[in-house]
Each structure stands twice: as C-alpha cells, then as structure tokens.
Short mmCIF file of C-alpha atoms and ligand atoms in Angstrom, two decimals:
data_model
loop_
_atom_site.label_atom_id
_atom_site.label_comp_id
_atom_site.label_asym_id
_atom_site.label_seq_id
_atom_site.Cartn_x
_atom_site.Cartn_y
_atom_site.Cartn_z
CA UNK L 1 -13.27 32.79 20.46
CA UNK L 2 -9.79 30.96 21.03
CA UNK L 3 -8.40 28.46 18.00
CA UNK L 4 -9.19 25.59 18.43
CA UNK L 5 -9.16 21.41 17.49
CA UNK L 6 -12.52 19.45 17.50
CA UNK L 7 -11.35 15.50 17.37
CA UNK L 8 -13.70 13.21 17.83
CA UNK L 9 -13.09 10.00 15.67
CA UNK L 10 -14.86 7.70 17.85
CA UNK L 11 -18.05 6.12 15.94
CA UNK L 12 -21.52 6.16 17.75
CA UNK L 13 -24.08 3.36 17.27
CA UNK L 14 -26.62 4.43 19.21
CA UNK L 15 -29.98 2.72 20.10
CA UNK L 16 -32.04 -0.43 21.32
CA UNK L 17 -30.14 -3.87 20.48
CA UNK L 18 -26.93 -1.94 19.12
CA UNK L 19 -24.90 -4.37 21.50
CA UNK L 20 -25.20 -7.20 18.74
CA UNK L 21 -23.36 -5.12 16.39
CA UNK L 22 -20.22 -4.92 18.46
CA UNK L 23 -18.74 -8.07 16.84
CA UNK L 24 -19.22 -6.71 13.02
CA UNK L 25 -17.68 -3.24 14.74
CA UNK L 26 -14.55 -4.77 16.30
CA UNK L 27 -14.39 -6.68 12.96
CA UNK L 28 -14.60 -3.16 11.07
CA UNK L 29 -11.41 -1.86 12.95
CA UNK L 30 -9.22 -4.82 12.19
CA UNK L 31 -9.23 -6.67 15.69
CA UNK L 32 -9.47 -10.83 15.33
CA UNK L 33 -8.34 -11.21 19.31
CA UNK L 34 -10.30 -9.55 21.70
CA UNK L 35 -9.73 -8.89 25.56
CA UNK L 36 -13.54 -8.65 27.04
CA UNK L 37 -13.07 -6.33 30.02
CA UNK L 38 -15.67 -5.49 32.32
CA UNK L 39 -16.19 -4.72 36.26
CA UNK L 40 -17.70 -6.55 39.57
CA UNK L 41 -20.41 -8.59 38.15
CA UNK L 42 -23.51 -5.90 36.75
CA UNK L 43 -23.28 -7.45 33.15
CA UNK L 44 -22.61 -11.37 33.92
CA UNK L 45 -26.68 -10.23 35.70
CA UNK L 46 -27.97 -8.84 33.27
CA UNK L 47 -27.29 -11.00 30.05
CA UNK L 48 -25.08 -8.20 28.64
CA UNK L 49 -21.67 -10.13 28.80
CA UNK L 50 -23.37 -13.38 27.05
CA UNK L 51 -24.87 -11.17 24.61
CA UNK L 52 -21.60 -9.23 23.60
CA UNK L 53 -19.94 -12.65 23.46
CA UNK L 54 -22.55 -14.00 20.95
CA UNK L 55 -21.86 -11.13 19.04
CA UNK L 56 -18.43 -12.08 18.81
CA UNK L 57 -18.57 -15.68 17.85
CA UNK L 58 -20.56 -14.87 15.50
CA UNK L 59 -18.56 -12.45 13.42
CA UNK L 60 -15.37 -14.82 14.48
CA UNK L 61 -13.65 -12.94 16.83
CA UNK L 62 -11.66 -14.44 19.45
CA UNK L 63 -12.04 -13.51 22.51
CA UNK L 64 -10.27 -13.83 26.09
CA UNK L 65 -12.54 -12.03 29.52
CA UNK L 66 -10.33 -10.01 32.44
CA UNK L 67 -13.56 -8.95 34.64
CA UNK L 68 -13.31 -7.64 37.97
CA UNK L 69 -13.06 -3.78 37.30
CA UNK L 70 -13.61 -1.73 40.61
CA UNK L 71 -15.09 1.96 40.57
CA UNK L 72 -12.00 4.10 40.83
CA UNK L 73 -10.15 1.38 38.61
CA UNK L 74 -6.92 0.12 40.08
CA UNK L 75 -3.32 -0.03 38.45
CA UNK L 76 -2.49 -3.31 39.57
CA UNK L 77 -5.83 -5.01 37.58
CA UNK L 78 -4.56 -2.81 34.55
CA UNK L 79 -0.80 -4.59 34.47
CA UNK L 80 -2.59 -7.70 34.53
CA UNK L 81 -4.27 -6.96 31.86
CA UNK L 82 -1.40 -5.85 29.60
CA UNK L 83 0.11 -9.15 30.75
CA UNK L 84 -2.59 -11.11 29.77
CA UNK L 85 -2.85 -9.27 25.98
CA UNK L 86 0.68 -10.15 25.53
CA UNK L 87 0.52 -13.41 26.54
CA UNK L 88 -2.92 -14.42 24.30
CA UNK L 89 -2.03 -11.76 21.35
CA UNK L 90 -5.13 -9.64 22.05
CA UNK L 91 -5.03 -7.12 19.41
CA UNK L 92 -8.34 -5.07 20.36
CA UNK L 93 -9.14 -4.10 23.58
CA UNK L 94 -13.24 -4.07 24.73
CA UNK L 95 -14.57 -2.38 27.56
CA UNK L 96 -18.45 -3.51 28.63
CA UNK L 97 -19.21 -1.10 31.21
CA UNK L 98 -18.79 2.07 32.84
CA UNK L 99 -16.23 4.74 32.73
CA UNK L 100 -14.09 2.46 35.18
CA UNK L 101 -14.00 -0.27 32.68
CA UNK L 102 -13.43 2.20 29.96
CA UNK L 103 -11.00 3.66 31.52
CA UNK L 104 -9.01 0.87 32.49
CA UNK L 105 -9.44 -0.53 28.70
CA UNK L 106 -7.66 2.37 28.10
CA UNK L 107 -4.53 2.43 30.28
CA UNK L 108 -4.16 -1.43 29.04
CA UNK L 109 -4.36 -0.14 25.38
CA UNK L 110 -1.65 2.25 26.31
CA UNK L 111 0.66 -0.37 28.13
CA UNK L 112 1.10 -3.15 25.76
CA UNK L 113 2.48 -1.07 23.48
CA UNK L 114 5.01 0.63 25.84
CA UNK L 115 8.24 -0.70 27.35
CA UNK L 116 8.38 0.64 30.17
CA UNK L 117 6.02 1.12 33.32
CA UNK L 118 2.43 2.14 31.98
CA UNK L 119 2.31 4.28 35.68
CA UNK L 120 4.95 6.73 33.71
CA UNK L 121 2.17 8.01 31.41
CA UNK L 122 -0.22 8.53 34.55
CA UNK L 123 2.41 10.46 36.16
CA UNK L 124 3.43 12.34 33.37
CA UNK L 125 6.89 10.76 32.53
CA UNK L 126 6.33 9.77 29.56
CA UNK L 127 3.26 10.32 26.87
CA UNK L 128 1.90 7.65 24.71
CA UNK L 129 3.09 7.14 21.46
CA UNK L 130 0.76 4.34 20.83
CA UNK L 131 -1.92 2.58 21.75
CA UNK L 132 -3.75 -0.88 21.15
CA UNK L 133 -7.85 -0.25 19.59
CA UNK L 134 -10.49 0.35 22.38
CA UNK L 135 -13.82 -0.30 21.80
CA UNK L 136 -16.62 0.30 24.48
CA UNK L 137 -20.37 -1.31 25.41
CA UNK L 138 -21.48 1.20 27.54
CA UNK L 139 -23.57 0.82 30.17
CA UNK L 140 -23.09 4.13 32.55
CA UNK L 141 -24.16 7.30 31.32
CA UNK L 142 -21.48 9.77 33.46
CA UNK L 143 -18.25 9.70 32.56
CA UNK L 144 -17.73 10.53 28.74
CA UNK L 145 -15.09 7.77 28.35
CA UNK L 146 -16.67 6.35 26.05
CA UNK L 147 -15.64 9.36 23.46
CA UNK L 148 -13.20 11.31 25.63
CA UNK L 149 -9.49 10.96 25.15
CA UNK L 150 -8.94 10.53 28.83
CA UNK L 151 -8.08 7.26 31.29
CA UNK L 152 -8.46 7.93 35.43
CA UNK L 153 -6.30 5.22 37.38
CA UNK L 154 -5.81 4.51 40.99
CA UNK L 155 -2.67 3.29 42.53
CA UNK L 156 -2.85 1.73 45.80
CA UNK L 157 0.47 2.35 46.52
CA UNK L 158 -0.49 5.82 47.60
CA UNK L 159 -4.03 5.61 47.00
CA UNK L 160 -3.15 8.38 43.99
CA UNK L 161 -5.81 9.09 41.32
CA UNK L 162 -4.33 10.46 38.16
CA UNK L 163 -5.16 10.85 34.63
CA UNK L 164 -3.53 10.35 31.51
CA UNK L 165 -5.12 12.37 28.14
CA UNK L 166 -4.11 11.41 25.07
CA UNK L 167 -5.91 11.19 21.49
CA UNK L 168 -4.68 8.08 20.96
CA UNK L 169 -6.95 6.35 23.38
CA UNK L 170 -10.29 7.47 22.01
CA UNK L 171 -12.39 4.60 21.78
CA UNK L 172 -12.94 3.09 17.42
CA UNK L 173 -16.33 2.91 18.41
CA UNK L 174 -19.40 3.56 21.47
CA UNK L 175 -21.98 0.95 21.27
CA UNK L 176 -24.73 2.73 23.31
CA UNK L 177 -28.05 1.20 24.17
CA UNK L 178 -29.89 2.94 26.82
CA UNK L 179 -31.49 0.06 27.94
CA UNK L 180 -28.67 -1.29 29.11
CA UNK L 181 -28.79 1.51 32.02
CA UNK L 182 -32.20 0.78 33.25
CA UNK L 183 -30.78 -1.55 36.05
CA UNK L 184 -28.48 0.95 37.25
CA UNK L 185 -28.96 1.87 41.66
CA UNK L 186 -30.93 5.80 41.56
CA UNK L 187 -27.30 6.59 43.19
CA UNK L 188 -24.97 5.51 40.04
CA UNK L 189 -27.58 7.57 37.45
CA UNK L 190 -27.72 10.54 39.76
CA UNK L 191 -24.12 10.79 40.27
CA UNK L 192 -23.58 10.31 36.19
CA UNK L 193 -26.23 12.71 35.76
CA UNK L 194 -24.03 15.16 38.09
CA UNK L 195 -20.56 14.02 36.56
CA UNK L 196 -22.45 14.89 33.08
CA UNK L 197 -23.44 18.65 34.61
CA UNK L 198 -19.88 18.96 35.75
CA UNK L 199 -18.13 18.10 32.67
CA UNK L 200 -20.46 20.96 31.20
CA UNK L 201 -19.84 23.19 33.47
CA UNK L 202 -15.89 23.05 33.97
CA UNK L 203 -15.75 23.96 30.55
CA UNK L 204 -18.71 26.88 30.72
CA UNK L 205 -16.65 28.59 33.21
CA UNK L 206 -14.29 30.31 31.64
CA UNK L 207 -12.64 34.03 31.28
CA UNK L 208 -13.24 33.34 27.37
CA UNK L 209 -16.94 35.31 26.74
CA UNK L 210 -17.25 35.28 22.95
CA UNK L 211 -18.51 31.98 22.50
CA UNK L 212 -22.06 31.90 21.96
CA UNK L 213 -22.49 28.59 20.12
CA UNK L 214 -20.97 26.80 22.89
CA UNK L 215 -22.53 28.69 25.67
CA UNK L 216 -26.06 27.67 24.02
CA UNK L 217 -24.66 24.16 23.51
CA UNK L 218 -23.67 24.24 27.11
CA UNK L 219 -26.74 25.42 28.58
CA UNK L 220 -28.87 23.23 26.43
CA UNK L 221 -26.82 19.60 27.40
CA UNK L 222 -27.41 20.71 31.17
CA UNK L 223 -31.22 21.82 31.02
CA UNK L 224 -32.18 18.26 29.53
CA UNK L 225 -30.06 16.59 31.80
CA UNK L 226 -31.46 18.42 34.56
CA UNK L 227 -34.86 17.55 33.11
CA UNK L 228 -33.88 13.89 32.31
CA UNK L 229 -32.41 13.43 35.46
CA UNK L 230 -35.93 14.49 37.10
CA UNK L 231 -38.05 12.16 34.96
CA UNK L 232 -35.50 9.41 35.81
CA UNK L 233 -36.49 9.62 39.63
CA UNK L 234 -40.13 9.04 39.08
CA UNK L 235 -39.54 6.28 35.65
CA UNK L 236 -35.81 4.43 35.82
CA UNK L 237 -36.83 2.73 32.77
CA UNK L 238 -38.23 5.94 30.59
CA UNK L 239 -36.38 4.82 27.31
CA UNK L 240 -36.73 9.01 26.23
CA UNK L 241 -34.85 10.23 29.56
CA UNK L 242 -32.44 7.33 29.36
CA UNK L 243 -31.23 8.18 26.18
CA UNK L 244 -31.29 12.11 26.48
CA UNK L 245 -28.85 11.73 29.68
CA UNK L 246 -26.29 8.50 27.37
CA UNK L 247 -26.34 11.00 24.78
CA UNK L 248 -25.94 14.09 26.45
CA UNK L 249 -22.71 12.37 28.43
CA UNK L 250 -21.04 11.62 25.90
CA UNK L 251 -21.13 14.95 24.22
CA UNK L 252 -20.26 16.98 27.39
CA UNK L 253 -16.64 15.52 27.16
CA UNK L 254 -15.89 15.00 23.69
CA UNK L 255 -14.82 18.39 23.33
CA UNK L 256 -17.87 20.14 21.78
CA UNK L 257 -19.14 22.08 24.71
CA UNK L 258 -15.17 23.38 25.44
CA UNK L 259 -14.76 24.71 21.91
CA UNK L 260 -13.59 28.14 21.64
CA UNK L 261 -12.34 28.46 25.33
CA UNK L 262 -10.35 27.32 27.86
CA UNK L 263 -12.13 25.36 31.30
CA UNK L 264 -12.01 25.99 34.94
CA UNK L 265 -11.22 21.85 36.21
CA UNK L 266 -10.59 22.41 39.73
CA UNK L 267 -13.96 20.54 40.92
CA UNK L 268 -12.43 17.27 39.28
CA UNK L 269 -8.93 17.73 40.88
CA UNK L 270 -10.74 18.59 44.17
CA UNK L 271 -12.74 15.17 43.97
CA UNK L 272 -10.19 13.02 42.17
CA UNK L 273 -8.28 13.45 45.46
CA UNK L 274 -11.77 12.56 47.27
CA UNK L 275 -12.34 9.62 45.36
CA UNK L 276 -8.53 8.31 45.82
CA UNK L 277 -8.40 8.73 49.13
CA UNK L 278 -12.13 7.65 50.55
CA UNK L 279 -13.58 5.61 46.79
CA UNK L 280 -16.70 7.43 46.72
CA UNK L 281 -18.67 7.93 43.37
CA UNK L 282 -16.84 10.66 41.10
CA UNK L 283 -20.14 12.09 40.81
CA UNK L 284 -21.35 12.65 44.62
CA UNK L 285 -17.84 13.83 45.23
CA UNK L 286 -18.35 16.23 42.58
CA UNK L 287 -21.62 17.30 43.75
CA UNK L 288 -20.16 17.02 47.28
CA UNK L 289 -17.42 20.26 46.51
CA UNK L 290 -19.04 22.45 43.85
CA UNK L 291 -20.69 24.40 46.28
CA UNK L 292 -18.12 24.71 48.50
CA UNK L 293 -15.65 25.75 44.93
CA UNK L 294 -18.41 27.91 43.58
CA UNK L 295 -18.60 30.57 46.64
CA UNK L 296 -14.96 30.44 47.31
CA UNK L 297 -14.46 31.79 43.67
CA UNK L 298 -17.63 33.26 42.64
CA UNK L 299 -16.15 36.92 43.53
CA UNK L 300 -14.30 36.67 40.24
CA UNK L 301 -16.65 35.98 37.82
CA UNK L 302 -20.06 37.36 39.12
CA UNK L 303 -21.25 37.87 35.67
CA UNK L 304 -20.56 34.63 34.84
CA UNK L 305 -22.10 32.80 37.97
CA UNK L 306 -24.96 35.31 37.14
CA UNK L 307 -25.51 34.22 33.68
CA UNK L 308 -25.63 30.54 34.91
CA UNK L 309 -28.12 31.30 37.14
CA UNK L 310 -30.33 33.44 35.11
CA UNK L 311 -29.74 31.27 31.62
CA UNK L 312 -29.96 27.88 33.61
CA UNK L 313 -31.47 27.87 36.94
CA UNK L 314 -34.62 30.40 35.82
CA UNK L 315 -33.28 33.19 38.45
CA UNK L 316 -34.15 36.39 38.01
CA UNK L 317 -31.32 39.22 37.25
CA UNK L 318 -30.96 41.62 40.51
CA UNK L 319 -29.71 44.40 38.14
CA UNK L 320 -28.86 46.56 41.24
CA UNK L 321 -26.76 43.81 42.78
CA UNK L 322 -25.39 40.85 40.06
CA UNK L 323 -23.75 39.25 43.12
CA UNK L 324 -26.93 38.26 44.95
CA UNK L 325 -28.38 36.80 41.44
CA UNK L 326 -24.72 34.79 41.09
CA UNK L 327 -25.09 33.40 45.00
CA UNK L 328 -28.49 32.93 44.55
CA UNK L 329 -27.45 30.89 41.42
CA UNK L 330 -25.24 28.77 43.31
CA UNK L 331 -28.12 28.27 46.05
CA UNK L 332 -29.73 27.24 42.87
CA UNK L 333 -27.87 24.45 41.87
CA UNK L 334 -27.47 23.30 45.09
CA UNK L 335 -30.83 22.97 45.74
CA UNK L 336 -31.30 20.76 42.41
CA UNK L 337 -28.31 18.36 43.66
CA UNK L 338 -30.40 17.78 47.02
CA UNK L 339 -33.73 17.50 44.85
CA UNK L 340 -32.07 14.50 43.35
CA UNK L 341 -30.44 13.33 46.40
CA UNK L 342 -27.06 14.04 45.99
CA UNK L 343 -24.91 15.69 48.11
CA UNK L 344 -23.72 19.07 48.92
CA UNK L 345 -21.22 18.15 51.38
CA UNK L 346 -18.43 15.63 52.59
CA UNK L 347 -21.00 14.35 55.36
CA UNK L 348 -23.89 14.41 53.04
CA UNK L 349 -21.23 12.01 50.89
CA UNK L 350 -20.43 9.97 54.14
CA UNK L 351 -16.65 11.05 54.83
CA UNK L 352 -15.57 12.23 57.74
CA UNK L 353 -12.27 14.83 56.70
CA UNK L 354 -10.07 15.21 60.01
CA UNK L 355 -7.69 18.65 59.44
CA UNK L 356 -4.73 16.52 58.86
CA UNK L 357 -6.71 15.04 55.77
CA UNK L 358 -7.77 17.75 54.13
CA UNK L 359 -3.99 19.02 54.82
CA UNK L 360 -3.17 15.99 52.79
CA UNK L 361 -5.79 16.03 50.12
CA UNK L 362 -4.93 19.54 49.38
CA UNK L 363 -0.71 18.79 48.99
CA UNK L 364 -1.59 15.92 46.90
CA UNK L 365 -4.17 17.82 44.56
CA UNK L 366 -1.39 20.75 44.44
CA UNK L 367 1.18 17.88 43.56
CA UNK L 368 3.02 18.36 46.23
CA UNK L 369 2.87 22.49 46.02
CA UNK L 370 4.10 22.46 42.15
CA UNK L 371 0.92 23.11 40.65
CA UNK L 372 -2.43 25.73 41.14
CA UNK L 373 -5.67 24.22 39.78
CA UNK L 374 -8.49 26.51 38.51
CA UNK L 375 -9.51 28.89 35.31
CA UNK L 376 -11.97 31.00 37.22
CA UNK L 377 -9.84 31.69 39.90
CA UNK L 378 -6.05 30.46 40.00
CA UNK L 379 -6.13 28.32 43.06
CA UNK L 380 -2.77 26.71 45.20
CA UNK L 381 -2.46 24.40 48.15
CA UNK L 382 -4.19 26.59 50.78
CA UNK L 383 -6.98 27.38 48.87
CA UNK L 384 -7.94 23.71 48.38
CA UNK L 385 -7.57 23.30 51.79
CA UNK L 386 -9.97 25.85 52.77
CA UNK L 387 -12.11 24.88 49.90
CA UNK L 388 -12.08 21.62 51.16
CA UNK L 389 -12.74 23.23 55.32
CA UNK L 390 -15.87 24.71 53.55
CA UNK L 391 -17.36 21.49 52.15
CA UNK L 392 -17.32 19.60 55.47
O1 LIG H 1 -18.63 -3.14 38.25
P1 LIG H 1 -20.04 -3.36 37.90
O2 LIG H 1 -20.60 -4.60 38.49
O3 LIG H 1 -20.31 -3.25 36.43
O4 LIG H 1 -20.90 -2.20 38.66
C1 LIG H 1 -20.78 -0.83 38.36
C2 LIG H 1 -20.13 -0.04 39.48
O5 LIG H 1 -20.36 -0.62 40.72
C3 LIG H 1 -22.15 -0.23 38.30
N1 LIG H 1 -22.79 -0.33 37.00
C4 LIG H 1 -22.32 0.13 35.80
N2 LIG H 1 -23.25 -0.07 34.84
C5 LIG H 1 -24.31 -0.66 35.44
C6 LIG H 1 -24.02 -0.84 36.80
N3 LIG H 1 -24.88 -1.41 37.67
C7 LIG H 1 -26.07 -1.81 37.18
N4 LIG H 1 -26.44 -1.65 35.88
C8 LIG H 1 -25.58 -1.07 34.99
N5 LIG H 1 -25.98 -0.88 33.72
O6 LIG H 1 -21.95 1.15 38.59
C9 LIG H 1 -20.84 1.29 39.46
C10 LIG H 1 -20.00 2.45 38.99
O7 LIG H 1 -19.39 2.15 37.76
P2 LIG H 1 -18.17 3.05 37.23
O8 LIG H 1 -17.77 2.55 35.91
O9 LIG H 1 -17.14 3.14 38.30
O10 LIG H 1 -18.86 4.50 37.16
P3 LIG H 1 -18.58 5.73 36.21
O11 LIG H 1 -19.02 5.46 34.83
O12 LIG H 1 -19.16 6.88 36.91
O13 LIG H 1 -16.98 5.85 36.17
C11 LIG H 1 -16.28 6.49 37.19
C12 LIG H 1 -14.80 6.53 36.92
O14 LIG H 1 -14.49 7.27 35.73
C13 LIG H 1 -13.59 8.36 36.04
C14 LIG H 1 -13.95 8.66 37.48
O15 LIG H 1 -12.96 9.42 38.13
C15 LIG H 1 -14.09 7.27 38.06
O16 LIG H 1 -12.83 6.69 38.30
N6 LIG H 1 -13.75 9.45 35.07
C16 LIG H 1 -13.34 9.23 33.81
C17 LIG H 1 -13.37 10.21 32.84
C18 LIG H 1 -12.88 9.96 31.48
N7 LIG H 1 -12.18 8.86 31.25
O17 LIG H 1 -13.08 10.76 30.55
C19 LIG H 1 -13.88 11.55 33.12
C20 LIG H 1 -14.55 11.70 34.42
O18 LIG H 1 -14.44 13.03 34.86
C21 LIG H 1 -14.09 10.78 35.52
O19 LIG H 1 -12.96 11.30 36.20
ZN1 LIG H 2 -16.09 13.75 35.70
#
C-alpha cells in the first residue's frame, strides 16, 4: 500500500427533508450573504429553489440567485458570477443542483478571491490559494462534487473542458435528500449511475495490488450501484435504491476508494474532450469509451481485468487462459451498460467523429502532445486517437 492523505472535511446531512436545514448549515460556517446558484430550470419545478430559500429567510441569511447553469458548465456564466459576489458582498457560495452547478459554485469560490483571470487555475497557471465557502443541495447523484475537491469548466473560446483540483474547494457541507432525484430523465440517473462506476473504477485500476480494504470497498460501491441502478429502471422513486446510488456517489470520489494507490484516469480525459467538443452527458461519454479503453489496454493488466470480472461481473476464472476471463470481463460490463441503456459507442451516444475530429480530440486530450494519460497503460496522442477509431 502507497502513503497516503484521506481529506474529506465536507459535512453530510443526509436524508428526507434535510434541504430545510441548509439555512442553519450556511449559518454554521459563518456565511450571512449567500449567492443561490443553480442550472436551467429543474428546481424552480420542483419546489426545491422556494424551499432552500425558506430555509434561508428563516435562519436570516441573505441571499442573491445566479441560475442558468448548463451541463458542461461554461466559464463565461462563472465570471459573472464572481462579478456579481463582489458587487452584492456574497460571502458563501450555494450550489442547488448537480455536479454542473457544483462545479461552477466552485470555480466562482475560487475567483473572487483571486486577482487575476480565474481561467489561470483551469489551465494550470496558477493554483488557488483561497477560496470563498461552498455549500451544495444536491440533486444529481453522479458526479461526487458534492465532496470531491475538483471543479470541471468549459470555455467556449475553444470549446476546452478542464479541471482544476484543489482542497480548498471542498464543499462545508452536502445536503443530500434522495428525494430530490426522483424527477430526474432514466438518462441523467443512468449516466450518474455510470459516472459513479467510473469514478470507482479509475481508481481500482491500478499497478498498486496490496490494497485489500480498498479493493473490497471498491467492489462493494459498484455491486450496489449496479444493483441500485437496476431497481431504479423498474421504480424511479424507490427511496432504498435512490439513496444507495446519492450515497455511493459521493463516496466513489472523496478519496476513499483511491486510498493506498495510484488511478488509471484516462476514460475521463478521453470523454472530457467528448463532452467539450459535442456536450453530451459525462456519463454516456464515459460509458461510450470504456470499452473501447478497456481492450486497447487490457494486455497489461490481465490479472487485473480478470479480477474485475470474476470479483464483480460473476465470471468464472478460465485458469488455463486469464485473458479470455479479462475480455470476457469487459464483454461483461459492456453488456450491463446496454442493459441500462447506455452506450457503448460514439453512435450509440449520437456523435458522429469524422478522422479529422478524433485527430483533434486526441491533440487536445494529449495537450497539445505534452502529456500521456493512463496508469494501466501509459497512453500519448496516437493512442487516443486509435482509442477513440475503436469507439466509433
Ligand atoms: O439544469 P437543470 O435544470 O437543473 O437540469 C439538470 C441538467 O439538465 C438535470 N437535473 C439535475 N438534477 C435534476 C435534474 N433534472 C430533474 N430532476 C433533478 N433532480 O440534469 C442535467 C444534468 O445536470 P448536471 O449537473 O450537468 O449533471 P452531472 O451531475 O452529471 O454533472 C456533470 C458535470 O460534472 C463534471 C462533468 O464533467 C460535467 O461537466 N464532473 C465533475 C466532477 C467533480 N467536480 O468532481 C467529477 C466528474 O468526473 C465530472 O467530470
Ligand atoms: Zn466522472
């Protein structure tokens, strides 16, 4: 097992009608000016917004709203944001949403307290020293914002997706009703469910073995979301399955299921370029390329893919040849993506990829040919690119 740091400060309030806390909560971390931040319209529907604003008022916190919040959240909604804190004083930052509203909570946090251009952190010019308080109402089980100390933003000069980790953006607190996700499109809870798997998974894979807690910790968030995820086809509004799949997201990016080891992340560079380029759901995309990732690489890990498909996917070990039971494996998961109608390839996700894109997803994702992505399986620009040929 490798050293490692466990941080995970955030503070979980989990369960039916937590959302009326949220006032008392942003109360508890020292905020009196609140900016409400939340996407396209989902919780103006469904009462949420009204609700979290009641809470508010009545623990006295001011409060000023900055809604609109696309998936994929863009940098150009984010500067208004900071613009708007300064000019009101907002001294606590909510997000009431998904990991797009979270995540744009977060790059605001970041960029009133900077000088300069809060792009810099995204492109790694500069690191944040500080940030204003997030808190988060979530209402998306998928991402992991909600504990994670990460913040994906778009620019649409470029249409570049990048990411900007640091501790100091880890929400104060997650308010996390699963209720709140019963109205949520089949397509959004399958793709979180996936996004979930993957953030499990990118971690699993790894050329660190001794980890046995984590591997069991692993294995266990993805069987009951694999199970919950199930259930959740037949009954949207099973409380049990709802709450499994919040709980289980938040835990497979807070850090617990990486501990000990280093991760293989080249699925979510693969689809962050995806999603920047053609906005599809981070979670099809992901379920979209894994495949496609999983046989390119497979040949150097078999025991690995083989233990993933014997521990998780009930496949029986072909002791004579571990490679069939690691393909098989990957067959495997597959097969589950379909089974909850995701998809396994860029048409199955709806793009179209002429050669000259996927040239140009790949140089992007390889930042321009200065970096290789991948644990399992050290990967540069033409690997992506054939990675990328395969999942057409
Ligand atoms: O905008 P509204 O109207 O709220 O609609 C949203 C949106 O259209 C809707 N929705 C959310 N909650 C709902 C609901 N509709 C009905 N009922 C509800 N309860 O769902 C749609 C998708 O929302 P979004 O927040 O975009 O989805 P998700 O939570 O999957 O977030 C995706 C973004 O997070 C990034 C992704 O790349 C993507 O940009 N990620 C962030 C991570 C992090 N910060 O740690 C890690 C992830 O790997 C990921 O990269
Ligand atoms: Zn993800």
């Amino acid at each position: 097992m490798k050293n490692f740091q466990y941080y995970t400060p955030t503070k979980v309030v989990f369960g039916k009608d937590t959302e009326e806390q949220t006032g008392a909560l942003v109360k508890e971390q020292g905020g009196s000016k609140v900016l409400l931040h939340y996407g396209s319209g989902s919780v103006k529907r469904s009462g949420l917004k009204d609700r979290v604003c009641a809470s508010l008022e009545k623990a006295g916190i001011a409060y000023v709203e900055l809604g609109g919040v696309v998936p994929n959240p863009r940098l150009s909604l984010v500067r208004q944001g900071i613009e708007l804190c300064r000019k009101e004083g907002v001294d606590f930052i909510l997000a009431v949403g998904g990991g797009s509203a979270i995540d744009s909570a977060k790059a605001i946090a970041y960029g009133v307290k900077y000088d300069g251009d809060v792009w810099d952190f995204y492109l790694k010019k500069s690191f944040p020293e500080a940030a204003a308080p997030v808190g988060v109402v979530l209402t998306l089980a998928a991402t992991g914002s909600e504990m994670s100390n990460s913040s994906v933003i778009t620019n649409e000069e470029g249409w570049l997706k990048r990411g900007c980790n640091s501790d100091l953006g880890r929400p104060r607190f997650a308010v996390m009703n699963p209720e709140l996700t019963y109205t949520l499109p089949e397509y959004q809870t399958m793709s979180g469910c996936v996004d979930i798997m993957m953030h499990t998974l990118e971690r699993w894979f790894s050329h660190e073995k001794d980890t046995e807690l984590t591997d069991y910790l692993a294995e266990s968030v993805l069987k009951t979301v694999m199970h919950a995820a199930k259930v959740l086809l037949k009954d949207p509004e099973n409380y049990d399955a709802r709450a499994e799949v919040m709980w289980a997201g938040s835990l497979s990016h807070n850090g617990l299921t990486g501990c000990g080891r280093d991760g293989d992340w080249a699925c979510h560079q693969l689809e962050h370029e995806l999603s920047g380029m053609f906005d599809v759901a981070h979670g099809a995309g992901l379920s979209a390329v894994w495949g496609s990732w999983a046989r390119y690489v497979c040949q150097s890990d078999v025991d690995r893919f083989a233990k993933l498909a014997v521990d998780v996917l009930n496949v029986p070990y072909d002791y004579a040849n571990p490679e069939r039971t690691a393909l098989e494996g990957i067959e495997a998961m597959e097969a589950f993506f379909r089974s909850i109608h995701m998809p396994v390839s860029l048409t199955e996700l709806g793009v179209q990829v002429s050669d000259e894109q996927i040239e140009e997803l790949a140089y992007k994702c390889s930042f321009q040919e200065t970096r290789t992505i991948g644990g399992v399986r050290a990967l540069g620009r033409k690997d992506m690119e054939e990675i990328y040929r395969m999942a057409r």
